[in-house]
CSV table of C-alpha atoms (C1' of nucleotides) in Angstrom, one decimal:
chain,number,residue,atom,x,y,z
A,1,MET,CA,-32.8,-15.5,9.9
A,2,SER,CA,-33.2,-19.1,9.0
A,3,GLU,CA,-31.4,-18.8,5.7
A,4,ASP,CA,-34.6,-18.9,3.6
A,5,THR,CA,-36.8,-16.4,5.4
A,6,LEU,CA,-36.4,-14.2,2.3
A,7,GLY,CA,-37.1,-14.5,-1.5
A,8,GLY,CA,-34.9,-16.7,-3.7
A,9,VAL,CA,-32.9,-19.8,-2.8
A,10,ASP,CA,-29.8,-17.7,-3.7
A,11,GLY,CA,-30.5,-15.3,-0.9
A,12,LEU,CA,-32.1,-12.0,-1.9
A,13,ARG,CA,-30.0,-10.1,0.5
A,14,ASP,CA,-26.8,-11.3,-1.1
A,15,ARG,CA,-28.0,-10.4,-4.6
A,16,THR,CA,-29.1,-6.9,-3.7
A,17,ARG,CA,-25.9,-6.4,-1.8
A,18,ARG,CA,-23.9,-7.5,-4.9
A,19,ALA,CA,-25.9,-5.2,-7.1
A,20,VAL,CA,-25.2,-2.2,-4.9
A,21,ARG,CA,-21.5,-3.1,-4.7
A,22,ALA,CA,-21.3,-3.3,-8.5
A,23,ASP,CA,-23.1,0.0,-8.9
A,24,LEU,CA,-20.8,1.6,-6.4
A,25,ALA,CA,-17.7,0.2,-8.1
A,26,GLU,CA,-18.9,1.4,-11.5
A,27,ARG,CA,-19.6,4.9,-10.4
A,28,ALA,CA,-16.3,5.0,-8.6
A,29,MET,CA,-14.4,4.0,-11.8
A,30,VAL,CA,-16.2,6.8,-13.8
A,31,LEU,CA,-15.0,9.4,-11.2
A,32,PHE,CA,-11.5,8.0,-11.1
A,33,ARG,CA,-11.2,8.1,-14.8
A,34,GLU,CA,-12.5,11.7,-14.9
A,35,ARG,CA,-10.6,13.2,-12.0
A,36,GLY,CA,-8.0,10.7,-11.0
A,37,PHE,CA,-7.9,8.4,-7.9
A,38,ASP,CA,-6.4,10.8,-5.4
A,39,GLU,CA,-8.5,13.7,-6.5
A,40,THR,CA,-11.7,11.8,-5.8
A,41,THR,CA,-12.9,11.5,-2.2
A,42,VAL,CA,-14.9,8.7,-0.8
A,43,ASP,CA,-17.6,11.2,-0.1
A,44,ASP,CA,-17.8,12.1,-3.8
A,45,ILE,CA,-18.3,8.4,-4.7
A,46,ALA,CA,-20.9,7.8,-2.0
A,47,ARG,CA,-22.9,10.9,-2.9
A,48,ALA,CA,-22.7,10.0,-6.6
A,49,ALA,CA,-24.4,6.7,-5.6
A,50,GLY,CA,-26.8,8.5,-3.3
A,51,MET,CA,-25.5,7.3,0.0
A,52,SER,CA,-23.3,8.5,2.9
A,53,LYS,CA,-19.6,8.0,3.3
A,54,ARG,CA,-20.3,5.7,6.1
A,55,SER,CA,-22.3,3.4,3.9
A,56,PHE,CA,-19.6,3.2,1.3
A,57,PHE,CA,-17.4,1.6,3.9
A,58,ARG,CA,-20.1,-1.0,4.6
A,59,TYR,CA,-19.5,-2.2,1.0
A,60,PHE,CA,-15.8,-1.7,0.7
A,61,ALA,CA,-13.2,-1.9,3.4
A,62,THR,CA,-11.0,0.7,1.7
A,63,LYS,CA,-11.2,3.1,-1.2
A,64,GLU,CA,-8.8,1.0,-3.2
A,65,ASP,CA,-11.2,-2.0,-2.9
A,66,ALA,CA,-13.7,-0.2,-5.1
A,67,VAL,CA,-11.3,-0.8,-7.9
A,68,LEU,CA,-9.6,-4.0,-6.8
A,69,GLY,CA,-12.5,-5.8,-5.4
A,70,LEU,CA,-13.3,-7.8,-8.4
A,71,VAL,CA,-9.8,-8.4,-9.5
A,72,ASP,CA,-8.6,-10.1,-6.3
A,73,GLU,CA,-11.7,-12.3,-5.9
A,74,LEU,CA,-10.1,-14.2,-8.8
A,75,GLY,CA,-7.1,-14.8,-6.6
A,76,GLU,CA,-9.2,-16.9,-4.2
A,77,ARG,CA,-10.4,-19.1,-7.1
A,78,VAL,CA,-6.8,-19.8,-8.2
A,79,VAL,CA,-6.2,-21.9,-5.1
A,80,GLU,CA,-9.3,-24.0,-5.8
A,81,ASP,CA,-8.2,-24.4,-9.4
A,82,ILE,CA,-4.9,-25.7,-8.4
A,83,ARG,CA,-6.5,-28.5,-6.3
A,84,ALA,CA,-8.6,-29.3,-9.3
A,85,ARG,CA,-5.7,-30.0,-11.7
A,86,PRO,CA,-4.4,-33.5,-12.2
A,87,ALA,CA,-2.0,-34.5,-9.4
A,88,ASP,CA,0.8,-35.7,-11.8
A,89,GLU,CA,1.0,-32.5,-13.7
A,90,PRO,CA,4.3,-30.7,-13.1
A,91,PRO,CA,3.9,-27.7,-10.8
A,92,TRP,CA,5.1,-25.1,-13.3
A,93,GLU,CA,2.7,-26.4,-16.0
A,94,CYS,CA,-0.1,-26.4,-13.4
A,95,LEU,CA,0.5,-22.8,-12.5
A,96,ARG,CA,0.6,-21.8,-16.2
A,97,GLN,CA,-2.8,-23.5,-16.9
A,98,VAL,CA,-4.4,-22.1,-13.8
A,99,LEU,CA,-3.2,-18.5,-14.5
A,100,ARG,CA,-4.4,-18.8,-18.1
A,101,GLN,CA,-7.8,-19.7,-16.8
A,102,SER,CA,-7.7,-16.7,-14.4
A,103,GLU,CA,-6.6,-14.4,-17.2
A,104,GLU,CA,-9.6,-15.4,-19.3
A,105,ARG,CA,-11.9,-14.7,-16.4
A,106,ILE,CA,-10.5,-11.2,-16.2
A,107,ARG,CA,-12.4,-8.9,-18.4
A,108,THR,CA,-10.7,-5.9,-16.9
A,109,SER,CA,-10.5,-3.1,-19.4
A,110,ALA,CA,-7.2,-1.7,-20.4
A,111,ASP,CA,-7.8,1.7,-18.7
A,112,ALA,CA,-8.7,0.1,-15.5
A,113,LEU,CA,-5.3,-1.7,-15.4
A,114,ARG,CA,-3.7,1.5,-16.5
A,115,LEU,CA,-5.3,3.3,-13.6
A,116,ILE,CA,-3.9,0.7,-11.2
A,117,GLU,CA,-0.5,0.8,-12.8
A,118,SER,CA,-0.3,4.6,-12.7
A,119,THR,CA,-1.6,5.1,-9.1
A,120,PRO,CA,0.8,4.3,-6.4
A,121,ALA,CA,-1.8,3.6,-3.8
A,122,LEU,CA,-3.6,1.2,-6.1
A,123,ARG,CA,-0.4,-0.6,-7.1
A,124,ALA,CA,0.5,-1.0,-3.5
A,125,ALA,CA,-2.9,-2.4,-2.6
A,126,HIS,CA,-2.8,-4.7,-5.6
A,127,HIS,CA,0.6,-6.1,-4.6
A,128,GLY,CA,-0.7,-6.6,-1.1
A,129,LYS,CA,-3.6,-8.8,-2.2
A,130,ARG,CA,-1.3,-10.6,-4.6
A,131,ASP,CA,1.2,-11.4,-1.8
A,132,GLN,CA,-1.5,-13.1,0.3
A,133,THR,CA,-2.5,-15.1,-2.7
A,134,ARG,CA,1.1,-16.1,-3.4
A,135,ALA,CA,1.4,-17.6,0.1
A,136,LEU,CA,-1.8,-19.6,-0.4
A,137,ILE,CA,-0.6,-20.8,-3.8
A,138,ALA,CA,2.7,-22.0,-2.4
A,139,THR,CA,1.0,-24.1,0.3
A,140,ALA,CA,-1.5,-25.3,-2.3
A,141,LEU,CA,1.4,-26.6,-4.4
A,142,ARG,CA,2.9,-28.4,-1.5
A,143,ASP,CA,-0.5,-29.9,-0.6
A,144,ARG,CA,-0.9,-31.6,-3.9
A,145,PRO,CA,-0.9,-35.4,-3.6
A,146,GLY,CA,2.6,-36.8,-4.2
A,147,SER,CA,4.3,-33.4,-4.0
A,148,THR,CA,7.8,-33.4,-2.6
A,149,LEU,CA,8.3,-29.6,-2.9
A,150,ALA,CA,10.3,-27.9,-0.2
A,151,PRO,CA,8.8,-24.6,1.2
A,152,PHE,CA,11.6,-22.7,-0.6
A,153,ALA,CA,10.9,-24.4,-3.9
A,154,ALA,CA,7.1,-23.9,-3.7
A,155,ASP,CA,7.6,-20.3,-2.7
A,156,LEU,CA,10.0,-19.7,-5.6
A,157,LEU,CA,7.6,-21.3,-8.1
A,158,ALA,CA,4.6,-19.2,-6.9
A,159,THR,CA,6.7,-16.0,-6.8
A,160,ALA,CA,8.1,-16.7,-10.3
A,161,ALA,CA,4.6,-17.2,-11.6
A,162,GLY,CA,3.5,-13.9,-10.2
A,163,ALA,CA,6.5,-12.3,-11.9
A,164,ALA,CA,5.5,-13.8,-15.2
A,165,LEU,CA,2.0,-12.5,-14.7
A,166,ASP,CA,3.2,-9.0,-13.9
A,167,ALA,CA,5.7,-8.8,-16.8
A,168,ALA,CA,3.0,-10.0,-19.2
A,169,ALA,CA,0.5,-7.5,-17.9
A,170,ARG,CA,2.9,-4.7,-18.3
A,171,GLU,CA,3.9,-5.8,-21.8
A,172,TRP,CA,0.2,-5.9,-22.7
A,173,LEU,CA,-0.2,-2.3,-21.5
A,174,ARG,CA,2.9,-1.4,-23.5
A,175,THR,CA,1.2,-2.6,-26.7
A,176,GLY,CA,-1.8,-0.5,-25.8
A,177,GLY,CA,-3.9,-3.5,-25.0
A,178,THR,CA,-3.7,-5.0,-28.5
A,179,ALA,CA,-1.5,-8.0,-27.9
A,180,ASP,CA,-2.8,-11.5,-26.9
A,181,ARG,CA,-2.7,-11.7,-23.2
A,182,ALA,CA,-2.6,-15.5,-23.2
A,183,HIS,CA,0.3,-15.6,-25.6
A,184,LEU,CA,2.3,-13.1,-23.6
A,185,LEU,CA,1.7,-15.2,-20.5
A,186,ASP,CA,2.9,-18.3,-22.3
A,187,GLN,CA,6.0,-16.5,-23.5
A,188,ALA,CA,6.8,-15.4,-20.0
A,189,PHE,CA,6.2,-18.8,-18.5
A,190,ALA,CA,8.3,-20.5,-21.2
A,191,ALA,CA,11.2,-18.1,-20.5
A,192,LEU,CA,11.2,-18.5,-16.8
A,193,ARG,CA,10.5,-22.3,-16.4
A,194,PRO,CA,12.4,-23.0,-13.1
A,195,LYS,CA,14.9,-25.7,-12.9
A,196,LEU,CA,14.6,-27.1,-9.4
A,197,ALA,CA,17.6,-28.9,-8.1
B,1,MET,CA,24.6,28.0,-0.5
B,2,SER,CA,27.2,27.2,-3.0
B,3,GLU,CA,27.8,23.6,-1.7
B,4,ASP,CA,30.7,24.6,0.6
B,5,THR,CA,29.3,27.7,2.3
B,6,LEU,CA,29.2,25.7,5.5
B,7,GLY,CA,31.7,23.9,7.7
B,8,GLY,CA,33.2,20.8,6.2
B,9,VAL,CA,33.5,19.9,2.6
B,10,ASP,CA,30.8,17.4,3.2
B,11,GLY,CA,28.3,20.0,4.2
B,12,LEU,CA,27.6,20.5,7.9
B,13,ARG,CA,23.9,20.8,7.4
B,14,ASP,CA,23.7,17.5,5.6
B,15,ARG,CA,25.6,15.7,8.3
B,16,THR,CA,23.4,17.0,11.1
B,17,ARG,CA,20.4,16.2,9.1
B,18,ARG,CA,21.6,12.7,8.5
B,19,ALA,CA,22.3,12.3,12.2
B,20,VAL,CA,18.8,13.4,13.2
B,21,ARG,CA,17.3,11.1,10.6
B,22,ALA,CA,19.2,8.1,11.9
B,23,ASP,CA,18.2,8.9,15.5
B,24,LEU,CA,14.6,9.2,14.5
B,25,ALA,CA,14.7,6.0,12.6
B,26,GLU,CA,16.3,4.2,15.5
B,27,ARG,CA,13.7,5.5,18.1
B,28,ALA,CA,10.9,4.6,15.7
B,29,MET,CA,12.2,1.0,15.4
B,30,VAL,CA,12.3,0.6,19.2
B,31,LEU,CA,8.7,1.7,19.5
B,32,PHE,CA,7.6,-0.4,16.6
B,33,ARG,CA,9.2,-3.5,18.1
B,34,GLU,CA,7.6,-2.7,21.5
B,35,ARG,CA,4.1,-1.9,20.4
B,36,GLY,CA,3.8,-2.7,16.7
B,37,PHE,CA,3.7,-0.5,13.7
B,38,ASP,CA,0.1,0.4,13.6
B,39,GLU,CA,-0.2,0.9,17.4
B,40,THR,CA,2.6,3.5,17.3
B,41,THR,CA,1.5,7.0,16.1
B,42,VAL,CA,3.8,9.5,14.4
B,43,ASP,CA,3.3,11.8,17.3
B,44,ASP,CA,4.7,9.1,19.6
B,45,ILE,CA,7.8,8.8,17.6
B,46,ALA,CA,8.3,12.6,17.3
B,47,ARG,CA,7.8,13.1,21.0
B,48,ALA,CA,10.2,10.3,21.8
B,49,ALA,CA,12.8,12.2,19.7
B,50,GLY,CA,11.8,15.5,21.3
B,51,MET,CA,10.2,17.1,18.3
B,52,SER,CA,6.8,17.9,16.9
B,53,LYS,CA,4.9,15.7,14.5
B,54,ARG,CA,5.4,18.3,11.9
B,55,SER,CA,9.1,18.1,12.2
B,56,PHE,CA,9.0,14.3,11.8
B,57,PHE,CA,7.6,14.8,8.4
B,58,ARG,CA,10.4,17.1,7.5
B,59,TYR,CA,12.7,14.1,7.8
B,60,PHE,CA,10.5,11.3,6.5
B,61,ALA,CA,7.9,11.7,3.8
B,62,THR,CA,5.8,8.9,5.4
B,63,LYS,CA,5.7,6.8,8.6
B,64,GLU,CA,6.8,3.8,6.6
B,65,ASP,CA,9.9,5.6,5.4
B,66,ALA,CA,11.2,5.6,9.0
B,67,VAL,CA,11.7,1.9,8.5
B,68,LEU,CA,12.3,1.6,4.8
B,69,GLY,CA,14.4,4.7,4.3
B,70,LEU,CA,17.7,3.0,4.4
B,71,VAL,CA,16.6,-0.2,2.7
B,72,ASP,CA,15.5,1.5,-0.5
B,73,GLU,CA,18.5,3.8,-0.8
B,74,LEU,CA,20.3,0.6,-1.8
B,75,GLY,CA,17.9,0.4,-4.8
B,76,GLU,CA,19.3,3.5,-6.3
B,77,ARG,CA,22.8,2.2,-6.1
B,78,VAL,CA,21.8,-1.0,-8.0
B,79,VAL,CA,21.3,1.0,-11.2
B,80,GLU,CA,24.8,2.5,-11.0
B,81,ASP,CA,26.2,-0.9,-10.3
B,82,ILE,CA,24.7,-2.3,-13.4
B,83,ARG,CA,26.4,0.3,-15.5
B,84,ALA,CA,29.7,-0.6,-13.8
B,85,ARG,CA,29.6,-4.2,-14.9
B,86,PRO,CA,31.4,-5.4,-18.0
B,87,ALA,CA,29.3,-4.9,-21.0
B,88,ASP,CA,29.7,-8.4,-22.4
B,89,GLU,CA,28.4,-10.0,-19.2
B,90,PRO,CA,25.1,-11.8,-19.8
B,91,PRO,CA,22.2,-9.9,-18.3
B,92,TRP,CA,21.1,-12.5,-15.8
B,93,GLU,CA,24.6,-13.0,-14.5
B,94,CYS,CA,25.0,-9.2,-14.2
B,95,LEU,CA,21.8,-9.0,-12.1
B,96,ARG,CA,23.0,-11.8,-9.9
B,97,GLN,CA,26.3,-10.1,-9.2
B,98,VAL,CA,24.7,-6.7,-8.6
B,99,LEU,CA,22.1,-8.1,-6.2
B,100,ARG,CA,24.7,-10.1,-4.3
B,101,GLN,CA,26.6,-6.8,-3.8
B,102,SER,CA,23.4,-5.2,-2.6
B,103,GLU,CA,22.7,-8.0,-0.2
B,104,GLU,CA,26.1,-7.6,1.3
B,105,ARG,CA,25.5,-3.9,1.9
B,106,ILE,CA,22.3,-4.8,3.7
B,107,ARG,CA,23.0,-5.2,7.3
B,108,THR,CA,19.3,-5.2,8.2
B,109,SER,CA,18.6,-7.3,11.2
B,110,ALA,CA,16.3,-10.2,11.0
B,111,ASP,CA,13.6,-8.6,13.2
B,112,ALA,CA,13.5,-5.5,11.0
B,113,LEU,CA,12.8,-7.7,8.0
B,114,ARG,CA,10.3,-9.6,10.1
B,115,LEU,CA,8.5,-6.4,11.0
B,116,ILE,CA,8.3,-5.4,7.3
B,117,GLU,CA,7.1,-8.9,6.3
B,118,SER,CA,4.4,-9.0,9.0
B,119,THR,CA,3.1,-5.5,8.6
B,120,PRO,CA,0.8,-5.1,5.6
B,121,ALA,CA,1.4,-1.3,5.3
B,122,LEU,CA,5.2,-1.8,5.3
B,123,ARG,CA,5.1,-4.7,2.8
B,124,ALA,CA,3.0,-2.5,0.5
B,125,ALA,CA,5.4,0.4,0.8
B,126,HIS,CA,8.4,-1.9,0.3
B,127,HIS,CA,6.9,-3.3,-2.9
B,128,GLY,CA,6.2,0.2,-4.1
B,129,LYS,CA,9.8,1.2,-3.8
B,130,ARG,CA,10.9,-2.0,-5.4
B,131,ASP,CA,8.6,-1.4,-8.3
B,132,GLN,CA,10.2,1.9,-9.1
B,133,THR,CA,13.6,0.3,-8.9
B,134,ARG,CA,12.5,-2.5,-11.2
B,135,ALA,CA,11.6,-0.1,-13.9
B,136,LEU,CA,14.9,1.6,-13.6
B,137,ILE,CA,16.8,-1.7,-13.8
B,138,ALA,CA,14.9,-2.8,-16.9
B,139,THR,CA,15.9,0.4,-18.7
B,140,ALA,CA,19.5,0.1,-17.4
B,141,LEU,CA,19.7,-3.4,-18.8
B,142,ARG,CA,18.6,-2.1,-22.2
B,143,ASP,CA,21.0,0.8,-22.1
B,144,ARG,CA,24.0,-1.5,-21.7
B,145,PRO,CA,26.3,-1.1,-24.7
B,146,GLY,CA,25.6,-3.8,-27.3
B,147,SER,CA,22.4,-4.9,-25.6
B,148,THR,CA,19.6,-6.1,-28.0
B,149,LEU,CA,17.0,-6.7,-25.3
B,150,ALA,CA,13.4,-5.9,-26.1
B,151,PRO,CA,11.4,-4.0,-23.5
B,152,PHE,CA,9.5,-7.2,-22.6
B,153,ALA,CA,12.6,-9.2,-22.1
B,154,ALA,CA,14.3,-6.6,-20.0
B,155,ASP,CA,11.2,-6.2,-17.9
B,156,LEU,CA,10.9,-10.0,-17.5
B,157,LEU,CA,14.6,-10.2,-16.4
B,158,ALA,CA,14.2,-7.5,-13.8
B,159,THR,CA,11.0,-8.8,-12.5
B,160,ALA,CA,12.4,-12.4,-12.2
B,161,ALA,CA,15.4,-11.0,-10.4
B,162,GLY,CA,13.1,-9.3,-7.9
B,163,ALA,CA,11.2,-12.6,-7.5
B,164,ALA,CA,14.4,-14.4,-6.7
B,165,LEU,CA,15.4,-11.8,-4.2
B,166,ASP,CA,11.9,-12.0,-2.5
B,167,ALA,CA,11.8,-15.7,-2.3
B,168,ALA,CA,15.4,-15.8,-0.9
B,169,ALA,CA,14.5,-13.3,1.7
B,170,ARG,CA,11.5,-15.2,2.8
B,171,GLU,CA,13.4,-18.5,3.0
B,172,TRP,CA,16.0,-16.7,5.1
B,173,LEU,CA,13.3,-15.6,7.5
B,174,ARG,CA,12.0,-19.2,7.5
B,175,THR,CA,15.3,-20.4,8.7
B,176,GLY,CA,15.2,-17.8,11.5
B,177,GLY,CA,18.0,-15.8,9.9
B,178,THR,CA,20.6,-18.6,10.2
B,179,ALA,CA,21.0,-19.4,6.5
B,180,ASP,CA,23.5,-17.9,4.1
B,181,ARG,CA,21.7,-15.1,2.3
B,182,ALA,CA,24.1,-15.1,-0.7
B,183,HIS,CA,23.8,-18.8,-1.1
B,184,LEU,CA,20.0,-18.7,-1.1
B,185,LEU,CA,20.1,-15.9,-3.6
B,186,ASP,CA,22.4,-18.0,-5.9
B,187,GLN,CA,20.0,-21.0,-5.6
B,188,ALA,CA,17.1,-18.8,-6.6
B,189,PHE,CA,19.0,-17.3,-9.5
B,190,ALA,CA,20.2,-20.7,-10.7
B,191,ALA,CA,16.6,-22.1,-10.6
B,192,LEU,CA,15.1,-19.2,-12.5
B,193,ARG,CA,17.7,-18.5,-15.2
B,194,PRO,CA,15.5,-17.2,-18.0
B,195,LYS,CA,15.7,-18.6,-21.5
B,196,LEU,CA,15.0,-15.7,-23.8
B,197,ALA,CA,13.8,-16.6,-27.2
C,1,DC,C1',-53.0,-5.2,14.8
C,2,DC,C1',-49.0,-4.8,17.3
C,3,DT,C1',-44.5,-6.1,18.7
C,4,DC,C1',-40.0,-8.1,18.3
C,5,DT,C1',-35.9,-8.7,15.6
C,6,DG,C1',-32.5,-8.4,12.0
C,7,DT,C1',-30.6,-5.6,8.6
C,8,DG,C1',-29.3,-1.3,6.2
C,9,DT,C1',-28.7,3.4,6.7
C,10,DG,C1',-27.7,8.4,8.1
C,11,DT,C1',-25.4,11.3,11.5
C,12,DC,C1',-22.1,12.7,14.6
C,13,DA,C1',-17.8,12.5,16.8
C,14,DC,C1',-13.4,10.8,16.8
C,15,DT,C1',-8.4,9.1,15.6
C,16,DC,C1',-4.6,9.4,12.8
C,17,DG,C1',-1.6,10.3,8.6
C,18,DG,C1',-0.2,14.0,6.1
C,19,DT,C1',0.0,19.2,4.4
C,20,DG,C1',0.0,24.4,4.3
C,21,DT,C1',1.0,28.4,6.7
C,22,DC,C1',2.9,31.6,9.7
C,23,DG,C1',5.8,33.5,13.0
C,24,DA,C1',10.1,33.0,15.9
C,25,DC,C1',14.8,31.8,16.1
C,26,DT,C1',19.4,30.7,14.3
C,27,DT,C1',23.3,30.9,11.2
C,28,DC,C1',25.8,32.5,7.8
C,29,DG,C1',27.4,36.0,4.3
C,30,DG,C1',28.1,40.7,2.9
D,1,DC,C1',24.7,45.0,11.6
D,2,DC,C1',21.5,43.5,8.2
D,3,DG,C1',19.3,40.4,5.3
D,4,DA,C1',18.8,35.6,3.2
D,5,DA,C1',18.0,31.0,4.0
D,6,DG,C1',17.1,27.1,6.8
D,7,DT,C1',14.9,24.9,10.9
D,8,DC,C1',11.3,24.4,14.0
D,9,DG,C1',6.8,24.7,16.9
D,10,DA,C1',2.1,25.8,16.8
D,11,DC,C1',-2.1,25.7,14.6
D,12,DA,C1',-5.5,24.8,11.3
D,13,DC,C1',-7.0,21.9,8.0
D,14,DC,C1',-8.1,17.7,4.8
D,15,DG,C1',-9.3,12.9,3.9
D,16,DA,C1',-9.5,7.9,5.1
D,17,DG,C1',-11.4,5.0,8.3
D,18,DT,C1',-14.0,3.6,12.8
D,19,DG,C1',-17.4,3.4,16.6
D,20,DA,C1',-21.8,4.6,18.6
D,21,DC,C1',-26.5,5.6,18.4
D,22,DA,C1',-30.9,6.4,16.4
D,23,DC,C1',-34.1,5.4,12.9
D,24,DA,C1',-36.6,3.0,9.1
D,25,DC,C1',-38.3,-0.9,7.1
D,26,DA,C1',-38.8,-5.5,6.3
D,27,DG,C1',-40.9,-10.3,7.9
D,28,DA,C1',-42.4,-13.5,12.0
D,29,DG,C1',-45.3,-14.5,15.5
D,30,DG,C1',-48.7,-13.5,19.0
DNA sequence: CCTCTGTGTGTCACTCGGTGTCGACTTCGG
DNA sequence: CCGAAGTCGACACCGAGTGACACACAGAGG
């Protein structure tokens, strides 16, 4: 188990695991689209992928994660991205840039977002992940060199940014997925720009 | 069952039902404080109140509702309050006033809020209820006489107001429940005031 | 070749949240 | 007094998620 006992430098184990995860997520999405989230059991998904229910839970902690798994991995990157921005950039502009990058990485199809938006259990799980990220973002903002942000201010900034992201996503859905996501996000950020005392 | 077939004008059935609900919620909170939310089963709560698990679910749709039941009833009032405000009041100021009223109605103790904030399942459920309310608020804003708000703008306003409320609540928790909730809310609202194009 | 070990898997049994159903009991109205 | 409606307990059931155990299949080393 000395890290390179197997195949490639990248770790063969990790790659196959990733592949199985992706396959599982894809098959799950097909079933969810066909029959709806609540009407699809974990056993259905597992059987469709040729494995047992137990094994499904070795790849995803919850049923919701089969949909949200990829989405919230982006959240972890956001924190790194913040640290990578120039230190003298105003916090709000920093958040806008970072979230634009994040949006571009998202290649989530409209109906995946629609599924999330229309399924209470998925919306709840999504919000949960987002909440964790928000807390991380707030501390990341305060940790920037030269930052004088109070906890309240940092929290408010991170929360407002999340609000902008949410409202933009919903507007995008309202347009049937035709509008420019980045433009909507800019509009929301421009409208909200906080005035910190 | 013509509304006054029973006892008082208020309906005896409703009153007893409300009383049982309140008792149940109170006993649930005690157990949650003692052992934590996840470590307390619905059966524990039901037995503590001298009833069966089945009957618990005749009073609360979910376990979470035993904690959140009262909190989110306030959400329904918010929509009515919006319609009661003067029609020429700017939307953001309208939201601020309405949410201040709502805050005053909340007499939730600090540790109840802390329980919600520290329990993922409760936070998720809380957000879920809030989401529903947010949608209602957005349409209520657009329905105000003389309103020219686009759906996107109304959504953004409602979402931003929710963000202000959240950030203020967390700051209040950070101060250990000593700060002035209304003042924190005003600060958050002042910082965010949206500039609609 | 054989064994040891790590990893992935299936199976089984279990807990717990939540629902459907049925039968007993009460309360109220006619 | 009879019937409608509401409440409740008991029981069976479903699905998400977990823990335990056994098994299979690598690769490593003797």
